[in-house]
Amino acid sequence: MKDLTYRSIEDHSNAVKQALENPESFWSKIAEGFHWHKKWDTTLEYDFNQPSVKWFLGGQLNITENCLDRHLTTHPDKTSLIFEPNDPSEAAQHISYRTLHQRVCRAANMLKANGAKKGDRICIYMPMVPELTIAVLACARIGAIHSVVFAGFSASALAARINDAHCSLLLTADGGFRGSKVTPLKEIADDALLNCPSINNTIVLKRTGQHVSWNKKDLWWHEEVEKASDVCPAEVMDSEDPLFILYTSGSTGKPKGMVHTCGGYMVYTAYSFQNVFQYQKGDVYWCTADIGWITGHSYIVYGPLIVGATTLMFEGVPSYPDYGRFWEVCAKHKVNQFYTAPTAIRALQKHPTELVTKHDLSSLRVLGSVGEPINEEAWHWYDKYVGKHECPIVDTWWQTETGGILITSLAGITPQKPTYATLPMPGIQVVLLDAEGNELAGEAEGILAISHPWPSIARTIWGDHKRYKNVYFSAYPGYYFPGDGALRDAKGNYRITGRVDDVVIVSGHNLGTAPIENALNEHELVVESAVVGFPHDVKGNALHAYVIVNSKIIDETKMTDELRSLVAQTIGPIAKPDRIQVVSGLPKTRSGKIMRRILRKLAAGEHGSLGDVSTLLNPEVVEEIKKNS
Ligand code: WTA
């Protein structure tokens, strides 16, 4: 593969210049480094007002040939995937490119044998084991659209996602190991499938060996792959054919199925992976995310495999068997690039530094951060104890919708600045807007927006293009609007200040407040609720729920327990509010809109500075909330 790497700050600034002058020739040159069955005719066609974005039109490819087949001629025996199990006493697995290719082909044939074909949607609800990566690639091999649902989601969240995309197959496992817990995935899936008529078959991987109930549509993964051949020519896809759907939270109750397509996503994930992490031949790269999130899709599976890297996949959690596990794994596999979330760093920082220092971390060269702003304290702890002041830290800003990292430093190449994501990647045109949508110049604080498409921008929301337009292209016409605020220093470095909509990032997970409120409102005692985020020292943000109840006499402890489990059942345990406060009313405007801005201040304990309250209809409610918090 052509070398995509910028090796100096001059390379970076030249690239920025070229991309600005002629974005199409810039991306076209990069795309030439990949394996295409047919070269594209048109590099880019777009109209942000429609909105419509198409890259590498007329090009044909299969992303798995770029992830696998291409490496068989150059380094078939190189380890593609290292699997580190939850339990440290279970042996790690090293899977070569040759073996991964065979296993993906076999799994692809298994899918075909069970009726899957190009364009079908396949839901994957699996633990972090090699078969999850294999399942993802097997779908891509045959042109089926994968929809991975994080294995921490509840049955009803799983069902909603399966039904939204009309998935025809479900791939799951008997259970999943996570720390000292076992998640009964098959049991949860069985519950979900009571309401999913589109699923024809469920293929079940045996991981934990726990007892599962068996239905007539169920098949064992090991029996099905056994029957399948390991020869499976890749389906030739158009550049703009969908590759996958991945759901993310929004400001309404319904999750948004972001659709990514084959060509642009391939080009951008590889380009960004290579440049951000400065991967070198022989390096071992580890991203601790779950493949259920975009970070896992782009930077455990696709980006690293396309460039022929060794990517480590970890089944467990940072606290098991103790809070030194991440560092033990880094030392064991001599990890060179380590990519994690601030919430994990903040959790680990609370434990004795001995847990870090006793492990040999001398292999580490690059550290990464993703998912939420990294605070000063966590940044310095990461830099000092993990990086020993010798590893650049890349603070990478991006989203499920953007497919790949958009704002970041390049490890060791461009300057870092604690708590700043720093500069846009070459080819990414970032601006700051004021509330009226005017571009701000120089040092400024405002709304982050992007003025030109990049190859891996999500093309639509599955089944709801209107919503795609409303959410991302309507507030500030002519721009892609990500929903984040930011400030920019005199050198052009960006610092992300947080969401400007009703999405709260809790422990790095995107949570819309609307679906949580819907869940709370299901409780017989709840009349109305409002959920907001407040700062939390480990999770970044936590949730505060204000609920109005329809009875004077209630057992509050019982009710809050019930409310928490209602949220866990409807969405998943990650969405459980930390605080639930019973109130007699919610602060509202005269037109009946909840003033969340006020609730956010109250939840943060900022009682003195509520800002403009001139439109507040019921100030007495605010006084009551203050008194009782
Ligand atoms: C937030 C995760 C500050 C941001 C890849 C964004 C960040 C949302 C950073 C997307 C960062 C992500 N600094 N904030 N480095 N990275 N975010 O879709 O609010 O799960 O809009 O994608 O996370 O979350 P998502």
XYZ file of C-alpha atoms and ligand atoms in Angstrom:
654
model
C 0.000 0.000 0.000
C 1.186 3.504 -0.787
C 2.610 5.275 2.240
C 0.050 7.747 3.504
C 2.079 9.074 6.407
C 2.952 12.687 7.119
C 6.335 12.613 8.795
C 6.916 16.245 9.613
C 5.080 19.404 10.421
C 5.915 20.616 6.908
C 4.218 17.533 5.415
C 1.201 18.418 7.521
C 1.045 22.059 6.519
C 1.606 21.240 2.841
C -1.222 18.761 2.994
C -3.503 21.308 4.676
C -2.726 23.739 1.873
C -3.227 21.252 -0.943
C -6.493 20.017 0.527
C -7.811 23.560 0.756
C -6.771 24.474 -2.762
C -8.138 21.383 -4.399
C -9.930 18.954 -2.125
C -10.814 16.604 -4.927
C -7.322 16.056 -6.207
C -6.099 15.815 -2.599
C -8.491 12.963 -1.746
C -8.158 11.381 -5.128
C -4.412 10.971 -4.636
C -4.950 9.370 -1.250
C -7.628 7.021 -2.588
C -5.249 5.754 -5.268
C -3.330 3.883 -2.594
C -6.141 1.345 -2.105
C -7.286 -1.703 -4.006
C -10.234 -0.900 -6.263
C -11.873 -3.221 -8.771
C -12.681 -0.182 -10.837
C -11.392 3.334 -10.412
C -13.934 6.072 -9.709
C -15.095 8.474 -12.408
C -15.997 11.416 -10.173
C -14.191 12.134 -6.916
C -16.925 14.124 -5.197
C -20.478 15.231 -5.742
C -22.169 17.096 -2.935
C -24.817 19.539 -1.923
C -25.133 20.314 1.796
C -28.574 21.815 1.219
C -30.105 18.575 -0.018
C -28.105 17.160 1.799
C -26.265 14.700 -0.417
C -22.632 13.629 -0.327
C -21.040 11.076 -2.671
C -17.385 10.182 -2.898
C -15.442 8.220 -5.506
C -18.488 7.741 -7.699
C -18.334 4.851 -10.111
C -15.528 3.272 -8.070
C -15.881 -0.384 -7.119
C -14.232 -2.205 -4.256
C -14.621 -4.495 -1.325
C -13.217 -3.163 1.922
C -12.306 -6.655 3.176
C -9.921 -7.151 0.255
C -8.153 -4.070 1.540
C -8.246 -5.369 5.122
C -7.212 -8.940 4.326
C -6.480 -10.217 0.798
C -4.018 -7.468 0.002
C -1.837 -8.411 2.960
C -1.699 -12.072 1.963
C 0.903 -11.347 -0.674
C 3.065 -9.119 1.523
C 2.726 -10.444 5.087
C 0.353 -13.425 5.435
C 1.955 -14.610 8.658
C 1.936 -11.286 10.438
C -0.442 -11.125 13.398
C -3.530 -9.190 12.417
C -5.415 -9.587 15.662
C -4.247 -10.217 19.209
C -7.055 -11.322 21.452
C -6.601 -10.750 25.179
C -9.377 -12.529 27.115
C -11.242 -11.187 30.120
C -9.627 -13.740 32.396
C -5.840 -13.310 32.492
C -5.367 -17.046 33.014
C -6.921 -17.821 29.630
C -4.336 -17.808 26.842
C -4.174 -14.836 24.499
C -4.674 -15.581 20.796
C -2.535 -14.342 17.929
C -4.388 -14.573 14.642
C -2.373 -14.116 11.452
C -3.659 -12.278 8.397
C -3.866 -15.625 6.596
C -5.988 -17.178 9.340
C -8.175 -14.130 9.746
C -8.825 -14.172 6.003
C -9.815 -17.845 6.135
C -12.048 -17.372 9.146
C -13.767 -14.348 7.616
C -14.386 -16.251 4.368
C -15.790 -19.197 6.274
C -18.094 -16.966 8.296
C -19.127 -15.151 5.112
C -20.130 -18.490 3.587
C -21.995 -19.330 6.784
C -24.016 -16.122 6.370
C -24.717 -16.906 2.727
C -25.783 -20.451 3.556
C -28.328 -18.921 5.900
C -29.808 -16.752 3.211
C -27.845 -13.512 3.634
C -27.042 -11.501 0.546
C -25.820 -8.089 -0.548
C -27.843 -5.263 0.961
C -29.405 -7.350 3.751
C -29.038 -5.968 7.261
C -27.412 -8.234 9.809
C -27.499 -7.392 13.480
C -24.451 -8.299 15.566
C -24.892 -8.432 19.349
C -21.708 -10.061 20.564
C -19.036 -9.825 23.237
C -15.521 -8.547 22.470
C -14.121 -11.793 21.070
C -12.377 -12.416 17.717
C -15.616 -13.726 16.213
C -17.084 -10.231 16.568
C -14.403 -8.820 14.275
C -14.880 -11.829 12.024
C -18.646 -11.276 11.932
C -18.230 -7.628 10.966
C -15.808 -8.467 8.166
C -17.895 -11.437 7.002
C -20.865 -9.120 6.465
C -18.679 -6.685 4.549
C -17.285 -9.575 2.492
C -20.713 -10.433 1.075
C -21.989 -6.874 0.935
C -24.455 -7.303 3.780
C -24.868 -4.220 5.954
C -23.751 -4.839 9.526
C -25.501 -3.204 12.425
C -23.486 -3.843 15.565
C -25.384 -3.264 18.798
C -23.218 -2.792 21.896
C -23.584 -5.866 24.131
C -24.480 -3.664 27.114
C -27.795 -2.612 25.571
C -31.059 -4.036 26.894
C -33.526 -6.290 25.076
C -35.821 -3.441 24.141
C -32.953 -1.292 22.859
C -31.748 -4.258 20.798
C -35.239 -4.918 19.435
C -35.708 -1.266 18.471
C -32.467 -1.344 16.475
C -33.257 -4.664 14.781
C -36.703 -3.430 13.785
C -35.546 -0.044 12.583
C -33.265 -1.672 9.998
C -35.379 -4.802 9.406
C -32.415 -7.064 10.059
C -32.799 -10.588 8.704
C -30.150 -12.324 10.791
C -28.927 -11.910 14.345
C -25.433 -12.959 15.372
C -24.997 -13.296 19.103
C -23.352 -15.453 21.777
C -24.528 -17.529 24.721
C -23.024 -14.932 27.031
C -20.183 -12.508 27.434
C -17.507 -12.123 30.108
C -16.914 -8.635 31.456
C -14.854 -8.447 34.610
C -16.492 -10.589 37.260
C -19.850 -10.442 35.487
C -21.362 -12.643 32.824
C -23.895 -10.985 30.509
C -26.603 -13.420 29.370
C -26.593 -12.231 25.759
C -28.675 -15.070 24.337
C -31.318 -14.621 26.998
C -31.489 -10.880 26.298
C -31.611 -11.566 22.562
C -34.435 -14.092 23.085
C -36.393 -11.399 24.891
C -35.728 -8.907 22.129
C -36.737 -11.339 19.400
C -40.225 -11.718 20.837
C -40.823 -8.443 19.013
C -38.630 -8.778 15.919
C -40.504 -10.446 13.064
C -37.814 -9.693 10.462
C -35.220 -12.054 11.971
C -35.103 -15.391 10.129
C -32.277 -16.998 12.084
C -30.055 -16.408 15.078
C -26.507 -17.704 14.969
C -25.126 -18.236 18.455
C -21.441 -18.319 19.326
C -20.519 -20.461 22.304
C -18.347 -18.305 24.540
C -19.269 -18.807 28.190
C -20.782 -22.268 27.905
C -23.743 -21.218 30.048
C -27.119 -22.845 29.585
C -29.282 -21.197 26.924
C -32.794 -21.943 25.815
C -33.046 -23.043 22.217
C -35.602 -22.016 19.646
C -36.231 -23.447 16.236
C -34.604 -20.505 14.451
C -31.378 -20.829 16.484
C -28.154 -22.219 15.053
C -24.778 -22.764 16.691
C -21.968 -20.736 15.137
C -19.443 -23.584 15.478
C -21.722 -26.040 13.678
C -22.461 -23.597 10.891
C -18.850 -22.562 10.190
C -17.840 -26.193 10.217
C -20.008 -26.743 7.149
C -18.713 -23.670 5.317
C -15.857 -23.427 2.847
C -13.051 -20.960 3.435
C -13.127 -19.726 -0.137
C -15.360 -16.741 -0.553
C -14.737 -14.220 -3.319
C -15.530 -10.709 -2.150
C -18.728 -9.106 -3.388
C -17.839 -6.152 -5.588
C -19.445 -3.056 -4.072
C -20.079 0.394 -5.428
C -18.247 3.088 -3.568
C -21.527 4.516 -2.268
C -23.124 1.198 -1.275
C -23.790 1.116 2.474
C -21.152 -0.695 4.517
C -22.805 -0.469 7.913
C -25.378 1.147 10.140
C -24.421 2.219 13.629
C -26.918 3.733 16.025
C -26.220 6.826 18.068
C -28.386 8.812 20.441
C -30.123 11.986 19.468
C -32.380 14.592 20.938
C -35.532 12.529 20.415
C -36.417 9.117 21.779
C -35.467 7.222 18.642
C -31.803 6.339 18.043
C -30.327 7.448 14.737
C -29.003 4.705 12.459
C -26.022 6.430 10.899
C -25.198 4.962 7.502
C -21.596 4.726 6.329
C -20.639 3.722 2.813
C -17.809 1.584 1.451
C -15.370 3.769 -0.485
C -15.085 6.959 1.521
C -15.105 5.198 4.867
C -12.286 2.910 3.750
C -10.127 5.784 2.569
C -10.653 7.992 5.591
C -10.278 5.403 8.362
C -6.966 4.151 6.954
C -5.661 7.657 6.250
C -6.530 8.927 9.720
C -5.354 5.807 11.562
C -1.971 5.914 9.880
C -1.392 9.592 10.444
C -2.785 10.097 13.907
C -1.044 7.126 15.505
C 2.035 7.135 13.250
C 1.868 3.358 13.087
C 5.119 1.692 12.072
C 5.745 -1.793 10.761
C 5.857 -4.287 13.606
C 4.025 -2.097 16.097
C 1.287 -3.457 18.329
C -1.648 -1.079 18.524
C -4.380 -1.249 21.159
C -7.663 0.608 21.257
C -9.647 -0.232 24.395
C -13.061 0.723 22.969
C -15.793 -1.808 22.305
C -16.567 -2.680 18.682
C -20.157 -1.795 19.571
C -19.148 1.861 19.231
C -17.747 3.775 16.260
C -14.270 3.906 17.821
C -14.122 0.128 17.667
C -15.422 0.005 14.094
C -12.945 2.539 12.743
C -9.926 2.027 14.987
C -9.984 -1.592 16.115
C -11.252 -3.184 12.928
C -11.141 -1.214 9.692
C -8.413 1.447 9.958
C -5.726 -0.800 11.476
C -6.473 -3.820 9.273
C -6.494 -1.767 6.064
C -2.974 -0.549 6.771
C -1.878 -4.073 7.756
C -1.359 -3.366 11.450
C -1.488 -5.670 14.462
C -4.566 -4.659 16.415
C -5.264 -5.826 19.936
C -8.752 -6.651 21.077
C -9.512 -6.850 24.794
C -12.552 -8.654 26.125
C -12.453 -7.338 29.679
C -12.615 -4.178 31.736
C -9.865 -1.960 33.209
C -10.696 -2.963 36.797
C -10.494 -6.739 36.531
C -8.859 -8.585 38.182
C -7.461 -5.287 39.464
C -7.035 -1.677 38.380
C -3.681 -2.489 36.841
C -5.097 -4.657 34.054
C -4.600 -2.159 31.203
C -0.943 -1.777 32.092
C -0.438 -5.477 32.566
C -1.805 -6.029 29.045
C 0.380 -3.235 27.622
C 3.450 -4.859 29.150
C 2.461 -8.386 28.172
C 1.912 -7.593 24.489
C 4.480 -4.784 24.255
C 1.878 -2.325 23.080
C 3.221 0.658 21.145
C 0.103 2.759 20.630
C -2.565 2.866 23.333
C -5.920 4.541 22.716
C -8.514 4.904 25.478
C -11.196 7.190 26.936
C -10.773 9.933 29.578
C -13.355 8.235 31.785
C -11.105 5.174 32.058
C -8.120 7.366 32.870
C -10.044 9.201 35.588
C -11.191 5.912 37.112
C -7.638 4.502 37.116
C -6.170 7.704 38.466
C -8.075 7.131 41.719
C -6.027 4.017 42.480
C -2.433 3.724 43.706
C 0.098 4.665 41.021
C 1.941 1.484 41.974
C -0.615 -0.312 39.808
C 0.855 1.500 36.812
C 4.492 1.795 37.770
C 5.008 -1.882 38.551
C 4.443 -2.756 34.875
C 7.048 -2.268 32.201
C 5.486 0.283 29.870
C 8.658 1.041 27.942
C 7.156 -0.188 24.667
C 4.586 2.631 24.652
C 5.244 5.374 22.109
C 1.872 7.015 21.523
C -1.132 7.598 23.781
C -4.587 8.516 22.588
C -7.795 9.856 24.076
C -11.309 9.791 22.634
C -14.967 10.235 23.402
C -15.144 13.317 25.588
C -13.013 16.258 26.603
C -9.968 15.205 28.626
C -9.565 17.387 31.697
C -6.226 18.860 32.717
C -5.686 16.538 35.691
C -6.373 13.357 33.761
C -4.166 14.565 30.891
C -1.206 15.130 33.210
C -1.681 11.845 35.021
C -1.785 10.002 31.674
C 1.291 11.878 30.503
C 3.270 11.321 33.709
C 2.462 7.800 34.848
C 1.624 6.074 31.592
C 3.632 8.045 29.056
C 6.561 8.912 31.423
C 6.550 12.303 29.663
C 7.861 10.613 26.544
C 4.721 9.699 24.633
C 2.777 12.255 22.675
C -0.926 12.251 23.569
C -3.356 12.541 20.691
C -6.683 13.949 21.862
C -8.950 12.903 19.013
C -12.268 14.643 18.404
C -14.811 12.960 16.186
C -18.225 11.271 16.163
C -20.191 8.247 15.022
C -21.403 10.515 12.238
C -17.935 11.558 11.089
C -16.681 7.979 10.702
C -13.130 8.973 11.579
C -11.027 11.389 13.625
C -11.375 14.986 12.440
C -9.518 17.141 14.973
C -6.335 15.884 16.580
C -2.620 16.253 16.750
C -0.500 13.746 14.832
C 1.624 11.828 17.313
C 5.058 13.387 17.551
C 4.507 15.410 14.370
C 2.248 18.327 15.273
C 2.334 20.053 18.683
C 0.025 18.907 21.451
C -1.656 21.154 23.977
C -3.284 19.648 27.079
C -7.115 19.633 26.892
C -7.028 20.758 23.251
C -7.827 18.378 20.406
C -5.620 20.881 18.495
C -5.762 21.047 14.688
C -8.141 19.698 12.073
C -6.737 16.828 10.017
C -5.521 17.968 6.595
C -8.616 17.873 4.397
C -11.018 18.821 7.195
C -12.365 22.348 7.018
C -13.475 23.357 10.496
C -15.056 26.707 11.356
C -16.521 28.334 14.448
C -19.902 30.007 14.158
C -21.766 32.462 16.327
C -25.413 31.828 17.220
C -26.558 33.501 13.996
C -24.346 31.284 11.882
C -21.641 33.832 11.076
C -18.109 32.500 10.826
C -15.840 33.751 13.602
C -12.250 34.676 12.880
C -9.105 34.134 14.961
C -9.297 33.417 18.653
C -12.939 32.719 19.400
C -15.498 30.565 21.125
C -18.566 29.312 19.315
C -20.315 26.470 17.604
C -18.218 23.955 15.786
C -19.116 23.358 12.145
C -17.531 21.849 9.049
C -17.787 23.588 5.738
C -16.729 20.888 3.262
C -17.462 17.159 3.118
C -14.798 14.553 3.886
C -14.894 10.966 2.645
C -16.256 9.269 5.782
C -19.154 11.569 6.654
C -22.316 9.516 7.323
C -24.538 9.737 4.255
C -27.927 9.526 5.906
C -29.924 8.217 8.843
C -31.293 4.804 7.933
C -34.890 5.256 6.797
C -35.059 8.914 7.758
C -33.187 11.260 5.463
C -35.357 14.148 6.632
C -34.073 13.775 10.168
C -30.499 13.647 8.843
C -31.105 16.995 7.206
C -32.813 18.484 10.259
C -30.216 17.405 12.779
C -27.002 18.087 10.882
C -27.659 20.550 8.053
C -30.551 22.796 9.015
C -29.434 24.817 12.042
C -26.569 26.387 10.061
C -27.289 26.031 6.347
C -24.253 25.251 4.241
C -22.407 23.526 7.076
C -22.300 20.145 8.769
C -23.275 20.837 12.399
C -21.894 18.240 14.843
C -23.676 19.499 17.986
C -20.512 20.502 19.875
C -19.206 23.836 21.060
C -15.521 24.744 20.873
C -12.991 27.454 21.380
C -9.991 28.272 19.249
C -6.698 29.763 20.374
C -4.525 32.171 18.430
C -2.640 29.285 16.783
C -5.815 27.682 15.489
C -5.980 24.911 18.097
C -9.471 23.739 18.985
C -10.673 22.858 22.432
C -14.025 21.094 22.535
C -16.231 22.604 25.226
C -19.036 20.021 25.090
C -22.424 19.323 23.574
C -24.730 22.168 22.702
C -27.800 19.904 22.389
C -29.650 17.436 24.629
C -27.058 14.722 24.356
C -24.988 14.003 27.480
C -21.682 12.152 27.298
C -21.568 9.811 30.313
C -18.365 7.796 30.674
C -17.706 8.470 27.021
C -21.108 7.123 25.968
C -23.526 9.322 24.070
C -26.879 9.411 25.808
C -29.876 11.359 24.587
C -31.953 12.636 27.481
C -35.248 12.137 25.615
C -35.221 8.311 25.591
C -34.346 8.296 29.302
C -37.245 10.621 30.046
C -39.531 8.380 27.991
C -38.434 5.422 30.088
C -39.037 7.282 33.373
C -42.455 8.418 32.174
C -43.469 4.789 31.752
C -43.576 4.447 35.555
C -47.123 4.628 36.897
C -46.252 7.341 39.422
C -44.394 9.629 37.022
C -46.276 12.450 35.348
C -43.368 14.231 33.734
C -39.610 14.165 33.896
C -36.553 16.044 32.740
C -33.070 14.607 32.638
C -29.907 16.709 32.468
C -26.200 16.092 32.821
C -24.009 17.401 35.632
C -20.212 17.265 36.037
C -18.888 14.066 37.618
C -15.262 13.477 38.522
C -14.953 10.014 36.990
C -17.717 9.761 34.408
C -17.207 13.266 33.056
C -20.946 13.777 33.283
C -23.643 11.945 35.206
C -27.419 12.186 34.951
C -29.808 14.050 37.222
C -33.479 13.236 36.728
C -36.203 15.587 37.930
C -39.539 13.798 38.210
C -43.044 14.997 38.936
C -45.144 12.284 40.581
C -48.905 11.914 40.686
C -49.278 11.045 44.348
C -48.433 12.780 47.601
C -47.597 9.641 49.550
C -44.852 7.615 47.967
C -42.060 5.358 49.084
C -39.328 7.363 47.428
C -36.572 4.776 47.806
C -38.707 2.087 46.227
C -39.751 4.375 43.427
C -36.215 5.524 42.587
C -35.037 1.906 42.543
C -37.864 1.064 40.190
C -37.102 4.049 37.995
C -33.449 3.072 37.720
C -34.282 -0.461 36.718
C -36.876 0.795 34.246
C -34.149 2.804 32.525
C -31.772 -0.176 32.610
C -34.435 -2.383 31.021
C -35.414 0.106 28.365
C -31.974 1.355 27.364
C -29.229 -0.299 29.358
C -27.466 0.094 32.701
C -25.230 2.888 31.328
C -28.249 5.188 31.131
C -29.287 4.912 34.817
C -29.512 8.364 36.436
C -27.167 8.959 39.388
C -29.709 11.217 41.037
C -33.471 11.208 40.980
C -35.184 14.198 42.537
C -38.920 14.458 43.088
C -40.188 17.944 42.266
C -43.613 19.542 42.177
C -42.982 21.212 38.838
C -40.330 21.850 36.192
C -39.078 25.318 35.236
C -40.882 26.214 32.039
C -41.213 29.058 29.604
C -44.578 30.625 28.955
C -44.897 28.477 25.872
C -44.456 25.365 28.012
C -40.897 24.458 27.057
C -38.767 23.013 29.858
C -35.853 25.353 30.605
C -33.126 22.727 30.661
C -30.455 25.364 30.907
C -31.747 26.191 34.397
C -31.978 22.534 35.383
C -28.401 21.978 34.224
C -27.205 24.840 36.443
C -29.195 23.583 39.404
C -27.900 20.036 38.950
C -24.348 21.380 38.810
C -24.950 23.189 42.113
C -24.615 26.594 40.466
C -27.530 28.099 42.321
C -26.368 31.665 42.178
C -25.978 32.217 38.444
C -29.021 31.043 36.585
C -28.604 33.512 33.745
C -31.554 35.110 31.985
C -34.748 33.961 33.686
C -37.062 36.537 32.145
C -39.076 33.906 30.251
C -39.436 31.667 33.304
C -43.097 31.083 34.092
C -42.763 29.472 37.528
C -39.831 30.807 39.611
C -41.240 29.160 42.750
C -40.321 25.764 41.313
C -36.710 26.849 41.001
C -36.674 27.946 44.645
C -38.129 24.594 45.683
C -35.526 22.638 43.704
C -32.719 24.723 45.237
C -34.063 24.138 48.719
C -34.309 20.383 48.280
C -31.039 19.701 46.505
C -17.629 13.902 22.195
C -17.038 9.009 19.682
C -14.101 16.279 23.382
C -18.251 15.028 21.394
C -15.819 8.996 18.761
C -18.808 14.302 20.190
C -15.213 14.555 22.348
C -19.279 13.013 20.783
C -13.998 14.006 21.902
C -19.334 11.892 19.793
C -12.780 14.694 22.267
C -15.626 12.776 21.178
N -12.905 15.810 23.006
N -15.264 15.678 23.078
N -11.580 14.230 21.932
N -14.290 12.904 21.183
N -16.195 13.747 21.900
O -20.549 9.476 18.458
O -19.275 15.630 22.148
O -19.808 8.229 20.532
O -19.843 14.999 19.548
O -18.175 9.205 18.925
O -18.319 12.728 21.811
O -19.557 10.662 20.425
P -19.596 9.321 19.589
